[in-house]
């Protein structure tokens, strides 16, 4: 029988991931910050807990949630936009203290390519991170909390920009003016491929590695978002050009060249 998997954060990515794992006969425990969502998760076959991670500590039955979990997927992005910014690293420090006393053997930490910052050229998993945003800085620090821990092994997945049929960044971009760097390449991935990557990590027990989760096609921002807007009947985003910058192309080197992973869902879908 497959061993229990915990998903900390059953939201836009975590919930469809949970559904897919359940379909593959994995027992799933999941968390939500919303009491109203508990019933919905339970109806889907998820053993659900209401847990809130905060800078000052963790609210909810975290010990009970972690009980009997072998693999824990941490899918809790930083909240650093607007006026309600947080200390994401402090939240992860509280979490790792709870994990230390549990049966968890394997962490899958969902991170972001934001940790690479504003470098130009080809970026692989061997590229030294140089985050330029607060989100990237805190994510990299949080990666290290788990990566350097001796009590469990950690797989770090740095996903590019996330999209799906029901969430596409072009819907927000068309509302903005004076968009810059239209000549730079996009680094994106569809949610369906995110789920497939995580499932491969679990099924094949990849262990303590760093993975770039980015679709291997990189049209320019202007090209990609113009096509996306036209497909959806939206106004075409107005991009400025800066020919002095090349931008970065993030390569999923480990997936493509080590694990022979096949991306199946185009970012242009």
CSV table of C-alpha atoms in Angstrom, one decimal:
chain,number,residue,atom,x,y,z
A,1,UNK,CA,0.0,0.0,0.0
A,2,UNK,CA,1.2,3.5,-0.8
A,3,UNK,CA,2.4,5.5,2.2
A,4,UNK,CA,0.6,8.6,3.3
A,5,UNK,CA,1.5,11.9,1.7
A,6,UNK,CA,0.9,15.3,3.3
A,7,UNK,CA,0.1,18.4,1.3
A,8,UNK,CA,0.6,21.6,3.3
A,9,UNK,CA,-1.5,24.0,1.3
A,10,UNK,CA,-4.4,22.6,-0.7
A,11,UNK,CA,-5.0,25.6,-3.0
A,12,UNK,CA,-4.6,26.3,-6.7
A,13,UNK,CA,-1.8,23.7,-7.1
A,14,UNK,CA,-2.2,21.6,-4.0
A,15,UNK,CA,-5.8,20.6,-4.5
A,16,UNK,CA,-5.6,19.2,-8.0
A,17,UNK,CA,-2.3,17.6,-7.0
A,18,UNK,CA,-4.1,15.9,-4.1
A,19,UNK,CA,-6.9,14.7,-6.5
A,20,UNK,CA,-4.3,13.2,-8.9
A,21,UNK,CA,-2.4,11.4,-6.1
A,22,UNK,CA,-5.7,10.0,-4.7
A,23,UNK,CA,-6.5,8.7,-8.1
A,24,UNK,CA,-3.1,6.9,-8.0
A,25,UNK,CA,-4.1,5.3,-4.6
A,26,UNK,CA,-2.0,7.5,-2.3
A,27,UNK,CA,-3.6,8.3,1.1
A,28,UNK,CA,-3.6,12.1,1.4
A,29,UNK,CA,-3.6,14.4,4.3
A,30,UNK,CA,-4.0,18.1,3.5
A,31,UNK,CA,-4.3,21.5,5.1
A,32,UNK,CA,-6.3,24.6,4.5
A,33,UNK,CA,-6.4,27.9,6.3
A,34,UNK,CA,-10.2,28.1,5.8
A,35,UNK,CA,-12.7,26.3,8.0
A,36,UNK,CA,-15.2,26.5,5.3
A,37,UNK,CA,-13.0,24.4,3.0
A,38,UNK,CA,-12.6,21.5,5.4
A,39,UNK,CA,-15.8,19.8,4.3
A,40,UNK,CA,-14.9,20.1,0.6
A,41,UNK,CA,-11.5,18.5,1.1
A,42,UNK,CA,-13.1,15.7,3.1
A,43,UNK,CA,-15.6,15.0,0.4
A,44,UNK,CA,-12.7,14.5,-2.0
A,45,UNK,CA,-11.1,11.9,0.2
A,46,UNK,CA,-8.5,14.1,1.8
A,47,UNK,CA,-7.9,13.9,5.6
A,48,UNK,CA,-8.1,17.6,6.2
A,49,UNK,CA,-6.8,19.9,8.9
A,50,UNK,CA,-7.2,23.6,9.4
A,51,UNK,CA,-3.7,24.9,10.0
A,52,UNK,CA,-2.3,28.5,9.8
A,53,UNK,CA,1.4,29.2,9.6
A,54,UNK,CA,2.3,32.6,11.0
A,55,UNK,CA,5.5,34.5,12.0
A,56,UNK,CA,4.7,33.9,15.7
A,57,UNK,CA,3.8,30.3,15.5
A,58,UNK,CA,1.5,27.7,14.1
A,59,UNK,CA,-2.3,27.5,14.8
A,60,UNK,CA,-4.1,24.2,14.4
A,61,UNK,CA,-3.3,20.5,15.0
A,62,UNK,CA,0.1,20.4,13.2
A,63,UNK,CA,1.3,17.5,15.3
A,64,UNK,CA,-1.7,15.4,14.3
A,65,UNK,CA,-1.4,16.4,10.7
A,66,UNK,CA,2.2,15.3,10.5
A,67,UNK,CA,1.5,12.0,12.2
A,68,UNK,CA,2.2,9.0,9.9
A,69,UNK,CA,3.2,11.2,7.0
A,70,UNK,CA,6.3,9.9,5.1
A,71,UNK,CA,6.5,12.6,2.4
A,72,UNK,CA,5.4,16.2,3.1
A,73,UNK,CA,4.8,18.6,0.2
A,74,UNK,CA,5.3,22.2,1.4
A,75,UNK,CA,3.2,24.3,-1.0
A,76,UNK,CA,2.9,27.6,0.9
A,77,UNK,CA,4.1,30.7,-1.2
A,78,UNK,CA,5.3,33.8,0.5
A,79,UNK,CA,2.7,36.6,1.0
A,80,UNK,CA,4.8,39.7,0.2
A,81,UNK,CA,2.6,41.8,-1.9
A,82,UNK,CA,0.5,44.8,-0.8
A,83,UNK,CA,0.5,46.0,2.8
A,84,UNK,CA,0.3,42.6,4.6
A,85,UNK,CA,3.9,41.5,4.1
A,86,UNK,CA,5.2,38.7,6.2
A,87,UNK,CA,8.4,37.0,7.5
A,88,UNK,CA,8.1,33.8,5.4
A,89,UNK,CA,11.4,32.5,6.8
A,90,UNK,CA,10.1,32.7,10.4
A,91,UNK,CA,7.1,30.6,9.3
A,92,UNK,CA,9.3,27.9,7.8
A,93,UNK,CA,11.5,27.9,11.0
A,94,UNK,CA,8.4,27.2,13.1
A,95,UNK,CA,7.4,24.4,10.7
A,96,UNK,CA,10.8,22.7,10.6
A,97,UNK,CA,10.7,22.5,14.4
A,98,UNK,CA,7.5,20.5,14.2
A,99,UNK,CA,8.8,18.3,11.4
A,100,UNK,CA,11.8,17.4,13.5
A,101,UNK,CA,9.7,15.5,15.9
A,102,UNK,CA,7.6,13.7,13.3
A,103,UNK,CA,7.9,10.6,11.1
A,104,UNK,CA,8.5,12.7,7.9
A,105,UNK,CA,11.4,11.4,5.9
A,106,UNK,CA,11.1,13.3,2.7
A,107,UNK,CA,10.2,17.0,2.0
A,108,UNK,CA,9.2,18.4,-1.3
A,109,UNK,CA,9.6,22.1,-1.1
A,110,UNK,CA,7.8,24.1,-3.8
A,111,UNK,CA,10.0,27.1,-4.5
A,112,UNK,CA,10.4,29.5,-7.4
A,113,UNK,CA,12.9,30.5,-10.1
A,114,UNK,CA,12.8,33.9,-8.5
A,115,UNK,CA,15.8,32.8,-6.5
A,116,UNK,CA,17.9,33.2,-9.6
A,117,UNK,CA,17.3,37.0,-9.7
A,118,UNK,CA,18.0,39.1,-12.8
A,119,UNK,CA,20.9,37.2,-14.4
A,120,UNK,CA,21.2,37.0,-18.2
A,121,UNK,CA,21.7,33.9,-20.2
A,122,UNK,CA,21.1,30.2,-19.6
A,123,UNK,CA,20.3,29.2,-16.1
A,124,UNK,CA,20.5,25.7,-14.8
A,125,UNK,CA,20.3,24.1,-11.4
A,126,UNK,CA,24.1,24.6,-11.1
A,127,UNK,CA,23.7,28.4,-11.5
A,128,UNK,CA,24.4,30.2,-8.2
A,129,UNK,CA,21.2,31.9,-7.0
A,130,UNK,CA,21.2,35.7,-6.7
A,131,UNK,CA,17.7,36.8,-5.7
A,132,UNK,CA,16.8,40.4,-6.4
A,133,UNK,CA,13.3,40.5,-4.8
A,134,UNK,CA,12.2,40.0,-1.3
A,135,UNK,CA,10.2,36.9,-2.3
A,136,UNK,CA,13.3,35.4,-3.9
A,137,UNK,CA,15.5,36.2,-0.9
A,138,UNK,CA,13.1,34.6,1.6
A,139,UNK,CA,12.5,31.6,-0.6
A,140,UNK,CA,16.2,30.9,-1.0
A,141,UNK,CA,16.7,31.2,2.8
A,142,UNK,CA,13.8,28.9,3.3
A,143,UNK,CA,15.2,26.4,0.9
A,144,UNK,CA,18.4,26.3,2.9
A,145,UNK,CA,16.5,25.6,6.1
A,146,UNK,CA,15.2,22.4,4.7
A,147,UNK,CA,18.1,21.5,2.4
A,148,UNK,CA,20.7,21.6,5.2
A,149,UNK,CA,18.7,19.6,7.7
A,150,UNK,CA,20.0,16.1,8.6
A,151,UNK,CA,16.7,14.6,9.9
A,152,UNK,CA,15.1,14.3,6.4
A,153,UNK,CA,16.0,14.6,2.7
A,154,UNK,CA,14.6,17.5,0.7
A,155,UNK,CA,13.7,17.9,-2.9
A,156,UNK,CA,13.5,21.5,-4.0
A,157,UNK,CA,11.4,22.3,-7.1
A,158,UNK,CA,11.9,25.8,-8.5
A,159,UNK,CA,8.9,26.4,-10.7
A,160,UNK,CA,8.7,29.1,-13.3
A,161,UNK,CA,5.7,31.3,-13.7
A,162,UNK,CA,2.6,29.1,-13.2
A,163,UNK,CA,-0.4,29.1,-15.4
A,164,UNK,CA,-3.5,27.0,-16.3
A,165,UNK,CA,-6.7,27.3,-18.3
A,166,UNK,CA,-8.3,29.1,-15.4
A,167,UNK,CA,-5.4,31.3,-14.4
A,168,UNK,CA,-3.2,33.0,-17.0
A,169,UNK,CA,-1.0,36.0,-16.3
A,170,UNK,CA,-2.1,37.8,-19.5
A,171,UNK,CA,-5.4,38.7,-17.8
A,172,UNK,CA,-3.5,41.0,-15.4
A,173,UNK,CA,-0.9,42.2,-17.8
A,174,UNK,CA,-3.5,43.7,-20.2
A,175,UNK,CA,-4.6,46.1,-17.4
A,176,UNK,CA,-1.1,47.6,-17.1
A,177,UNK,CA,0.6,50.3,-19.1
A,178,UNK,CA,4.3,50.8,-20.0
A,179,UNK,CA,5.3,47.1,-19.7
A,180,UNK,CA,9.0,46.7,-20.1
A,181,UNK,CA,11.4,44.0,-21.4
A,182,UNK,CA,9.2,42.7,-24.2
A,183,UNK,CA,12.2,41.2,-25.9
A,184,UNK,CA,13.0,39.0,-22.9
A,185,UNK,CA,12.1,35.3,-22.9
A,186,UNK,CA,9.3,33.8,-20.7
A,187,UNK,CA,10.0,31.0,-18.2
A,188,UNK,CA,6.6,29.4,-17.6
A,189,UNK,CA,5.1,26.1,-16.8
A,190,UNK,CA,1.5,24.7,-16.9
A,191,UNK,CA,0.0,23.4,-13.7
A,192,UNK,CA,-0.5,19.9,-15.2
A,193,UNK,CA,3.2,19.5,-15.7
A,194,UNK,CA,3.9,20.7,-12.2
A,195,UNK,CA,1.7,17.9,-10.9
A,196,UNK,CA,3.5,15.4,-13.1
A,197,UNK,CA,6.9,16.5,-11.9
A,198,UNK,CA,5.9,16.2,-8.2
A,199,UNK,CA,4.4,12.7,-8.9
A,200,UNK,CA,7.6,11.5,-10.5
A,201,UNK,CA,9.6,12.8,-7.5
A,202,UNK,CA,7.4,10.7,-5.2
A,203,UNK,CA,7.0,7.6,-7.3
A,204,UNK,CA,10.7,7.3,-8.0
A,205,UNK,CA,12.0,8.7,-4.7
A,206,UNK,CA,14.4,11.2,-6.3
A,207,UNK,CA,15.7,12.4,-3.0
A,208,UNK,CA,17.8,15.5,-2.2
A,209,UNK,CA,18.0,17.3,-5.5
A,210,UNK,CA,17.2,20.7,-6.9
A,211,UNK,CA,14.9,20.8,-9.9
A,212,UNK,CA,14.0,23.7,-12.3
A,213,UNK,CA,10.4,23.2,-13.3
A,214,UNK,CA,10.2,25.3,-16.5
A,215,UNK,CA,8.7,24.4,-19.9
A,216,UNK,CA,11.5,24.1,-22.5
A,217,UNK,CA,10.1,26.8,-24.9
A,218,UNK,CA,10.9,30.4,-24.3
A,219,UNK,CA,9.2,32.9,-26.7
A,220,UNK,CA,9.6,36.6,-26.0
A,221,UNK,CA,7.2,38.2,-23.6
A,222,UNK,CA,5.8,40.3,-26.4
A,223,UNK,CA,5.3,37.4,-28.7
A,224,UNK,CA,3.8,35.1,-26.0
A,225,UNK,CA,1.4,37.6,-24.3
A,226,UNK,CA,0.3,39.1,-27.6
A,227,UNK,CA,-0.8,35.6,-28.8
A,228,UNK,CA,-2.4,34.8,-25.4
A,229,UNK,CA,-4.4,38.1,-25.5
A,230,UNK,CA,-5.6,37.6,-29.0
A,231,UNK,CA,-6.7,34.0,-28.2
A,232,UNK,CA,-8.8,35.4,-25.3
A,233,UNK,CA,-10.2,38.4,-27.1
A,234,UNK,CA,-8.3,40.8,-24.9
A,235,UNK,CA,-6.4,44.0,-25.7
A,236,UNK,CA,-2.8,43.3,-26.7
A,237,UNK,CA,-0.3,44.2,-23.9
A,238,UNK,CA,1.9,47.2,-24.8
A,239,UNK,CA,5.5,46.3,-24.3
A,240,UNK,CA,8.6,48.5,-24.4
A,241,UNK,CA,11.9,47.2,-25.6
A,242,UNK,CA,15.4,47.5,-24.0
A,243,UNK,CA,17.9,45.9,-26.4
A,244,UNK,CA,20.7,46.2,-23.8
A,245,UNK,CA,19.1,43.3,-21.8
A,246,UNK,CA,19.0,39.7,-22.9
A,247,UNK,CA,17.1,38.2,-20.0
A,248,UNK,CA,17.4,34.6,-18.7
A,249,UNK,CA,16.4,31.3,-20.1
A,250,UNK,CA,15.8,28.8,-17.3
A,251,UNK,CA,16.7,25.3,-18.3
A,252,UNK,CA,15.0,22.3,-16.8
A,253,UNK,CA,18.4,20.5,-17.1
A,254,UNK,CA,17.9,17.9,-14.4
A,255,UNK,CA,14.4,16.9,-15.7
A,256,UNK,CA,15.4,16.8,-19.4
A,257,UNK,CA,18.9,15.4,-19.3
A,258,UNK,CA,19.0,13.3,-16.2
A,259,UNK,CA,15.5,12.1,-15.7
A,260,UNK,CA,14.3,12.2,-19.4
A,261,UNK,CA,11.1,13.9,-18.3
A,262,UNK,CA,8.6,14.8,-21.0
A,263,UNK,CA,6.7,18.0,-20.7
A,264,UNK,CA,3.2,17.3,-22.0
A,265,UNK,CA,1.2,20.5,-21.6
A,266,UNK,CA,2.2,23.5,-23.8
A,267,UNK,CA,2.3,26.9,-22.1
A,268,UNK,CA,0.4,28.1,-25.2
A,269,UNK,CA,-2.5,25.8,-24.4
